[in-house]
Tab-separated table of N, CA, C and O in Angstrom:
chain	number	residue	atom	x	y	z
Z	198	MET	N	97.675	120.802	100.062
Z	198	MET	CA	98.421	119.829	100.837
Z	198	MET	C	97.549	118.621	101.110
Z	198	MET	O	96.341	118.738	101.211
Z	199	ASN	N	98.194	117.491	101.281
Z	199	ASN	CA	97.398	116.321	101.596
Z	199	ASN	C	96.920	116.395	103.040
Z	199	ASN	O	97.465	117.112	103.859
Z	200	THR	N	95.888	115.633	103.364
Z	200	THR	CA	95.261	115.751	104.679
Z	200	THR	C	96.173	115.301	105.806
Z	200	THR	O	96.098	115.850	106.900
Z	201	GLU	N	97.056	114.342	105.555
Z	201	GLU	CA	97.965	113.903	106.608
Z	201	GLU	C	98.896	115.039	107.024
Z	201	GLU	O	99.124	115.262	108.208
Z	202	VAL	N	99.403	115.777	106.059
Z	202	VAL	CA	100.270	116.910	106.368
Z	202	VAL	C	99.475	117.988	107.085
Z	202	VAL	O	99.941	118.572	108.055
Z	203	LEU	N	98.252	118.264	106.634
Z	203	LEU	CA	97.419	119.265	107.295
Z	203	LEU	C	97.154	118.880	108.739
Z	203	LEU	O	97.149	119.742	109.619
Z	204	ASP	N	96.940	117.595	109.006
Z	204	ASP	CA	96.725	117.151	110.371
Z	204	ASP	C	97.958	117.401	111.228
Z	204	ASP	O	97.859	117.861	112.360
Z	205	VAL	N	99.137	117.104	110.683
Z	205	VAL	CA	100.375	117.330	111.428
Z	205	VAL	C	100.575	118.818	111.682
Z	205	VAL	O	100.959	119.237	112.763
Z	206	LEU	N	100.297	119.624	110.664
Z	206	LEU	CA	100.519	121.061	110.779
Z	206	LEU	C	99.419	121.763	111.559
Z	206	LEU	O	99.622	122.853	112.060
Z	207	ASN	N	98.235	121.145	111.630
Z	207	ASN	CA	97.089	121.773	112.262
Z	207	ASN	C	96.856	123.151	111.667
Z	207	ASN	O	96.730	124.149	112.356
Z	208	VAL	N	96.830	123.210	110.343
Z	208	VAL	CA	96.721	124.465	109.608
Z	208	VAL	C	95.301	124.656	109.109
Z	208	VAL	O	94.684	123.719	108.603
Z	209	ASP	N	94.788	125.861	109.260
Z	209	ASP	CA	93.477	126.209	108.719
Z	209	ASP	C	93.668	126.519	107.244
Z	209	ASP	O	94.283	127.515	106.881
Z	210	THR	N	93.143	125.672	106.375
Z	210	THR	CA	93.379	125.831	104.950
Z	210	THR	C	92.621	127.015	104.363
Z	210	THR	O	92.876	127.404	103.239
Z	211	TYR	N	91.690	127.600	105.112
Z	211	TYR	CA	90.886	128.683	104.582
Z	211	TYR	C	91.395	130.064	104.998
Z	211	TYR	O	90.983	131.062	104.442
Z	212	ALA	N	92.253	130.126	105.970
Z	212	ALA	CA	92.771	131.413	106.436
Z	212	ALA	C	93.849	131.906	105.486
Z	212	ALA	O	94.753	131.172	105.130
Z	213	GLU	N	93.726	133.133	105.052
Z	213	GLU	CA	94.750	133.744	104.214
Z	213	GLU	C	95.897	134.194	105.111
Z	213	GLU	O	95.665	134.801	106.162
Z	214	PRO	N	97.151	133.907	104.721
Z	214	PRO	CA	98.290	134.368	105.523
Z	214	PRO	C	98.211	135.878	105.721
Z	214	PRO	O	97.911	136.618	104.807
Z	215	GLY	N	98.480	136.302	106.946
Z	215	GLY	CA	98.451	137.725	107.260
Z	215	GLY	C	97.098	138.197	107.743
Z	215	GLY	O	96.974	139.308	108.250
Z	216	GLN	N	96.068	137.383	107.621
Z	216	GLN	CA	94.738	137.789	108.065
Z	216	GLN	C	94.339	137.127	109.376
Z	216	GLN	O	93.225	137.287	109.835
Z	217	GLU	N	95.236	136.385	109.979
Z	217	GLU	CA	94.950	135.759	111.253
Z	217	GLU	C	95.433	136.683	112.371
Z	217	GLU	O	96.176	137.621	112.136
Z	218	ALA	N	95.018	136.378	113.573
Z	218	ALA	CA	95.517	137.105	114.738
Z	218	ALA	C	96.996	136.786	114.913
Z	218	ALA	O	97.459	135.731	114.488
Z	219	PRO	N	97.782	137.677	115.549
Z	219	PRO	CA	99.227	137.424	115.719
Z	219	PRO	C	99.548	136.081	116.367
Z	219	PRO	O	100.484	135.408	115.958
Z	220	ALA	N	98.769	135.671	117.370
Z	220	ALA	CA	99.039	134.390	118.028
Z	220	ALA	C	98.830	133.232	117.058
Z	220	ALA	O	99.570	132.249	117.078
Z	221	VAL	N	97.854	133.351	116.188
Z	221	VAL	CA	97.603	132.313	115.198
Z	221	VAL	C	98.750	132.262	114.200
Z	221	VAL	O	99.211	131.193	113.816
Z	222	ARG	N	99.250	133.444	113.766
Z	222	ARG	CA	100.385	133.474	112.837
Z	222	ARG	C	101.605	132.823	113.459
Z	222	ARG	O	102.314	132.063	112.803
Z	223	GLN	N	101.867	133.094	114.739
Z	223	GLN	CA	103.018	132.496	115.409
Z	223	GLN	C	102.846	130.980	115.475
Z	223	GLN	O	103.768	130.232	115.176
Z	224	ASN	N	101.652	130.539	115.862
Z	224	ASN	CA	101.381	129.105	115.934
Z	224	ASN	C	101.526	128.471	114.559
Z	224	ASN	O	102.073	127.383	114.420
Z	225	ARG	N	101.060	129.169	113.523
Z	225	ARG	CA	101.180	128.664	112.161
Z	225	ARG	C	102.652	128.472	111.793
Z	225	ARG	O	103.032	127.456	111.231
Z	226	GLY	N	103.495	129.443	112.134
Z	226	GLY	CA	104.926	129.330	111.853
Z	226	GLY	C	105.550	128.150	112.564
Z	226	GLY	O	106.351	127.410	111.988
Z	227	GLU	N	105.174	127.960	113.835
Z	227	GLU	CA	105.690	126.819	114.585
Z	227	GLU	C	105.210	125.517	113.953
Z	227	GLU	O	105.960	124.549	113.858
Z	228	ASN	N	103.962	125.485	113.522
Z	228	ASN	CA	103.420	124.293	112.883
Z	228	ASN	C	104.110	124.024	111.555
Z	228	ASN	O	104.356	122.874	111.202
Z	229	LEU	N	104.417	125.081	110.808
Z	229	LEU	CA	105.129	124.900	109.542
Z	229	LEU	C	106.503	124.293	109.791
Z	229	LEU	O	106.944	123.398	109.063
Z	230	GLU	N	107.184	124.763	110.836
Z	230	GLU	CA	108.496	124.207	111.187
Z	230	GLU	C	108.372	122.727	111.548
Z	230	GLU	O	109.201	121.913	111.137
Z	231	ARG	N	107.342	122.378	112.301
Z	231	ARG	CA	107.116	120.967	112.649
Z	231	ARG	C	106.859	120.153	111.393
Z	231	ARG	O	107.330	119.023	111.262
Z	232	GLY	N	106.117	120.740	110.464
Z	232	GLY	CA	105.836	120.054	109.208
Z	232	GLY	C	107.097	119.804	108.410
Z	232	GLY	O	107.279	118.727	107.836
Z	233	VAL	N	107.999	120.784	108.380
Z	233	VAL	CA	109.270	120.620	107.674
Z	233	VAL	C	110.064	119.486	108.312
Z	233	VAL	O	110.577	118.600	107.610
Z	234	THR	N	110.142	119.492	109.630
Z	234	THR	CA	110.884	118.443	110.340
Z	234	THR	C	110.311	117.062	110.025
Z	234	THR	O	111.047	116.121	109.718
Z	235	TRP	N	109.000	116.960	110.081
Z	235	TRP	CA	108.331	115.691	109.819
Z	235	TRP	C	108.578	115.229	108.382
Z	235	TRP	O	108.903	114.074	108.135
Z	236	LEU	N	108.435	116.138	107.423
Z	236	LEU	CA	108.618	115.774	106.017
Z	236	LEU	C	110.074	115.433	105.699
Z	236	LEU	O	110.341	114.577	104.850
Z	237	LEU	N	111.016	116.079	106.359
Z	237	LEU	CA	112.423	115.711	106.167
Z	237	LEU	C	112.665	114.276	106.616
Z	237	LEU	O	113.418	113.536	105.969
Z	238	ARG	N	112.009	113.875	107.704
Z	238	ARG	CA	112.125	112.484	108.149
Z	238	ARG	C	111.524	111.538	107.109
Z	238	ARG	O	112.065	110.455	106.862
Z	239	VAL	N	110.424	111.946	106.520
Z	239	VAL	CA	109.799	111.125	105.476
Z	239	VAL	C	110.766	110.950	104.311
Z	239	VAL	O	110.954	109.839	103.808
Z	240	THR	N	111.405	112.050	103.871
Z	240	THR	CA	112.308	111.953	102.719
Z	240	THR	C	113.575	111.161	103.047
Z	240	THR	O	114.189	110.604	102.146
Z	241	GLU	N	113.964	111.128	104.318
Z	241	GLU	CA	115.101	110.276	104.697
Z	241	GLU	C	114.748	108.801	104.530
Z	241	GLU	O	115.569	108.010	104.076
Z	242	ARG	N	113.525	108.439	104.911
Z	242	ARG	CA	113.071	107.047	104.792
Z	242	ARG	C	112.670	106.701	103.364
Z	242	ARG	O	112.823	105.562	102.937
Z	243	GLU	N	112.102	107.702	102.670
Z	243	GLU	CA	111.583	107.483	101.320
Z	243	GLU	C	112.105	108.586	100.388
Z	243	GLU	O	111.389	109.520	100.061
Z	244	PRO	N	113.363	108.492	99.966
Z	244	PRO	CA	113.951	109.555	99.154
Z	244	PRO	C	113.253	109.788	97.820
Z	244	PRO	O	113.384	110.855	97.232
Z	245	GLN	N	112.483	108.814	97.356
Z	245	GLN	CA	111.779	108.954	96.081
Z	245	GLN	C	110.333	109.435	96.256
Z	245	GLN	O	109.555	109.413	95.300
Z	246	ASN	N	109.980	109.906	97.439
Z	246	ASN	CA	108.612	110.349	97.722
Z	246	ASN	C	108.403	111.747	97.131
Z	246	ASN	O	108.756	112.757	97.732
Z	247	VAL	N	107.831	111.793	95.949
Z	247	VAL	CA	107.653	113.051	95.230
Z	247	VAL	C	106.760	114.020	96.006
Z	247	VAL	O	107.030	115.226	96.039
Z	248	LEU	N	105.718	113.506	96.635
Z	248	LEU	CA	104.807	114.398	97.362
Z	248	LEU	C	105.471	115.017	98.585
Z	248	LEU	O	105.219	116.182	98.904
Z	249	ALA	N	106.323	114.267	99.265
Z	249	ALA	CA	107.034	114.827	100.418
Z	249	ALA	C	107.951	115.962	99.968
Z	249	ALA	O	108.009	117.010	100.617
Z	250	HIS	N	108.652	115.775	98.849
Z	250	HIS	CA	109.522	116.843	98.355
Z	250	HIS	C	108.702	118.052	97.904
Z	250	HIS	O	109.074	119.199	98.164
Z	251	PHE	N	107.581	117.791	97.246
Z	251	PHE	CA	106.718	118.896	96.834
Z	251	PHE	C	106.218	119.675	98.047
Z	251	PHE	O	106.296	120.907	98.085
Z	252	GLU	N	105.714	118.955	99.052
Z	252	GLU	CA	105.189	119.626	100.252
Z	252	GLU	C	106.297	120.380	100.976
Z	252	GLU	O	106.075	121.478	101.505
Z	253	LEU	N	107.503	119.827	101.003
Z	253	LEU	CA	108.634	120.548	101.595
Z	253	LEU	C	108.904	121.846	100.832
Z	253	LEU	O	109.199	122.878	101.436
Z	254	GLY	N	108.808	121.785	99.512
Z	254	GLY	CA	108.973	122.999	98.719
Z	254	GLY	C	107.946	124.051	99.089
Z	254	GLY	O	108.277	125.226	99.267
Z	255	VAL	N	106.706	123.631	99.248
Z	255	VAL	CA	105.633	124.569	99.607
Z	255	VAL	C	105.909	125.188	100.976
Z	255	VAL	O	105.820	126.408	101.151
Z	256	LEU	N	106.242	124.346	101.964
Z	256	LEU	CA	106.484	124.851	103.310
Z	256	LEU	C	107.705	125.764	103.357
Z	256	LEU	O	107.666	126.827	103.988
Z	257	CYS	N	108.783	125.360	102.696
Z	257	CYS	CA	109.992	126.205	102.678
Z	257	CYS	C	109.694	127.551	102.020
Z	257	CYS	O	110.155	128.591	102.495
Z	258	GLU	N	108.916	127.519	100.965
Z	258	GLU	CA	108.553	128.768	100.298
Z	258	GLU	C	107.747	129.654	101.239
Z	258	GLU	O	107.998	130.857	101.346
Z	259	GLU	N	106.814	129.063	101.955
Z	259	GLU	CA	105.991	129.827	102.887
Z	259	GLU	C	106.821	130.400	104.033
Z	259	GLU	O	106.516	131.466	104.559
Z	260	LEU	N	107.879	129.698	104.405
Z	260	LEU	CA	108.764	130.159	105.476
Z	260	LEU	C	109.839	131.123	104.964
Z	260	LEU	O	110.680	131.566	105.739
Z	261	GLY	N	109.823	131.423	103.680
Z	261	GLY	CA	110.792	132.358	103.121
Z	261	GLY	C	112.124	131.730	102.759
Z	261	GLY	O	113.084	132.432	102.473
Z	262	ARG	N	112.196	130.430	102.753
Z	262	ARG	CA	113.430	129.706	102.417
Z	262	ARG	C	113.399	129.336	100.943
Z	262	ARG	O	113.239	128.167	100.570
Z	263	LYS	N	113.557	130.337	100.105
Z	263	LYS	CA	113.376	130.146	98.658
Z	263	LYS	C	114.358	129.142	98.063
Z	263	LYS	O	113.968	128.321	97.242
Z	264	GLU	N	115.628	129.197	98.473
Z	264	GLU	CA	116.616	128.274	97.901
Z	264	GLU	C	116.291	126.827	98.254
Z	264	GLU	O	116.431	125.932	97.417
Z	265	GLN	N	115.855	126.595	99.490
Z	265	GLN	CA	115.469	125.244	99.886
Z	265	GLN	C	114.231	124.802	99.119
Z	265	GLN	O	114.131	123.645	98.711
Z	266	ALA	N	113.287	125.732	98.936
Z	266	ALA	CA	112.074	125.406	98.174
Z	266	ALA	C	112.445	124.979	96.760
Z	266	ALA	O	111.936	123.969	96.252
Z	267	VAL	N	113.347	125.730	96.133
Z	267	VAL	CA	113.793	125.389	94.783
Z	267	VAL	C	114.379	123.982	94.765
Z	267	VAL	O	114.072	123.174	93.887
Z	268	GLY	N	115.202	123.657	95.752
Z	268	GLY	CA	115.815	122.334	95.812
Z	268	GLY	C	114.794	121.215	95.917
Z	268	GLY	O	114.916	120.177	95.247
Z	269	HIS	N	113.769	121.424	96.714
Z	269	HIS	CA	112.752	120.377	96.879
Z	269	HIS	C	111.870	120.266	95.647
Z	269	HIS	O	111.507	119.154	95.246
Z	270	TYR	N	111.511	121.391	95.036
Z	270	TYR	CA	110.735	121.315	93.790
Z	270	TYR	C	111.550	120.612	92.704
Z	270	TYR	O	111.031	119.773	91.969
Z	271	ARG	N	112.851	120.944	92.617
Z	271	ARG	CA	113.701	120.296	91.615
Z	271	ARG	C	113.806	118.802	91.857
Z	271	ARG	O	113.779	118.005	90.928
Z	272	ARG	N	113.911	118.420	93.134
Z	272	ARG	CA	113.995	116.995	93.459
Z	272	ARG	C	112.696	116.287	93.077
Z	272	ARG	O	112.720	115.182	92.530
Z	273	ALA	N	111.559	116.920	93.360
Z	273	ALA	CA	110.271	116.328	92.980
Z	273	ALA	C	110.202	116.121	91.469
Z	273	ALA	O	109.734	115.078	90.996
Z	274	ILE	N	110.710	117.077	90.712
Z	274	ILE	CA	110.696	116.984	89.247
Z	274	ILE	C	111.665	115.900	88.764
Z	274	ILE	O	111.367	115.185	87.809
Z	275	GLU	N	112.813	115.762	89.441
Z	275	GLU	CA	113.750	114.694	89.080
Z	275	GLU	C	113.103	113.323	89.261
Z	275	GLU	O	113.320	112.412	88.464
Z	276	ILE	N	112.305	113.185	90.313
Z	276	ILE	CA	111.637	111.915	90.594
Z	276	ILE	C	110.521	111.668	89.584
Z	276	ILE	O	110.351	110.551	89.097
Z	277	ASP	N	109.770	112.723	89.280
Z	277	ASP	CA	108.613	112.597	88.380
Z	277	ASP	C	108.561	113.813	87.463
Z	277	ASP	O	108.094	114.874	87.860
Z	278	LEU	N	109.054	113.637	86.232
Z	278	LEU	CA	109.074	114.749	85.273
Z	278	LEU	C	107.688	115.297	84.972
Z	278	LEU	O	107.552	116.425	84.526
Z	279	GLY	N	106.669	114.526	85.250
Z	279	GLY	CA	105.302	114.960	84.995
Z	279	GLY	C	104.632	115.629	86.184
Z	279	GLY	O	103.427	115.885	86.141
Z	280	HIS	N	105.386	115.902	87.239
Z	280	HIS	CA	104.782	116.543	88.418
Z	280	HIS	C	104.625	118.041	88.133
Z	280	HIS	O	105.460	118.863	88.483
Z	281	LEU	N	103.530	118.354	87.474
Z	281	LEU	CA	103.319	119.699	86.928
Z	281	LEU	C	103.237	120.787	87.976
Z	281	LEU	O	103.693	121.907	87.738
Z	282	ILE	N	102.686	120.503	89.138
Z	282	ILE	CA	102.573	121.547	90.159
Z	282	ILE	C	103.961	121.950	90.672
Z	282	ILE	O	104.204	123.115	90.963
Z	283	SER	N	104.881	120.987	90.744
Z	283	SER	CA	106.258	121.334	91.119
Z	283	SER	C	106.908	122.184	90.034
Z	283	SER	O	107.605	123.159	90.331
Z	284	LEU	N	106.673	121.812	88.777
Z	284	LEU	CA	107.195	122.618	87.662
Z	284	LEU	C	106.639	124.038	87.708
Z	284	LEU	O	107.378	125.010	87.540
Z	285	ARG	N	105.334	124.149	87.965
Z	285	ARG	CA	104.685	125.463	88.040
Z	285	ARG	C	105.269	126.290	89.183
Z	285	ARG	O	105.634	127.444	89.004
Z	286	ASN	N	105.367	125.679	90.378
Z	286	ASN	CA	105.880	126.434	91.526
Z	286	ASN	C	107.333	126.840	91.334
Z	286	ASN	O	107.724	127.953	91.707
Z	287	LEU	N	108.118	125.972	90.719
Z	287	LEU	CA	109.506	126.303	90.434
Z	287	LEU	C	109.596	127.460	89.450
Z	287	LEU	O	110.371	128.406	89.654
Z	288	ALA	N	108.787	127.426	88.418
Z	288	ALA	CA	108.770	128.521	87.436
Z	288	ALA	C	108.369	129.830	88.088
Z	288	ALA	O	108.956	130.885	87.810
Z	289	LEU	N	107.387	129.792	88.970
Z	289	LEU	CA	106.951	131.021	89.645
Z	289	LEU	C	108.045	131.569	90.555
Z	289	LEU	O	108.230	132.789	90.632
Z	290	LEU	N	108.773	130.688	91.217
Z	290	LEU	CA	109.890	131.148	92.062
Z	290	LEU	C	110.977	131.810	91.215
Z	290	LEU	O	111.496	132.867	91.576
Z	291	TYR	N	111.323	131.174	90.097
Z	291	TYR	CA	112.337	131.760	89.216
Z	291	TYR	C	111.856	133.091	88.628
Z	291	TYR	O	112.638	134.027	88.515
Z	292	ALA	N	110.586	133.174	88.280
Z	292	ALA	CA	110.052	134.401	87.705
Z	292	ALA	C	110.050	135.547	88.716
Z	292	ALA	O	110.184	136.717	88.323
Z	293	ALA	N	109.923	135.222	89.994
Z	293	ALA	CA	109.868	136.246	91.031
Z	293	ALA	C	111.258	136.809	91.377
Z	293	ALA	O	111.363	137.825	92.030
Z	294	GLN	N	112.313	136.144	90.920
Z	294	GLN	CA	113.669	136.594	91.257
Z	294	GLN	C	114.101	137.774	90.426
Z	294	GLN	O	113.791	138.013	89.361
């Protein structure tokens, strides 16, 4: 994730999910929700922002919202056919189904 999103989310990039204390996991979930809200506002102002759609896909996937994640990865790819990480994440989601 880019540093601006990490700052908003206040997420420890080194902690593996499930290895934090319960209070940290709860805070992480709340922060992820705040990140989704913030990024949705970004995409309303900048519908062609490929990174915002990609980051939304990542957050939705982490929150278990697979269909929403697919939609954001697809939107990122529509904006930029060369956005390989979105293509990769979308392929992994489809492969997991």
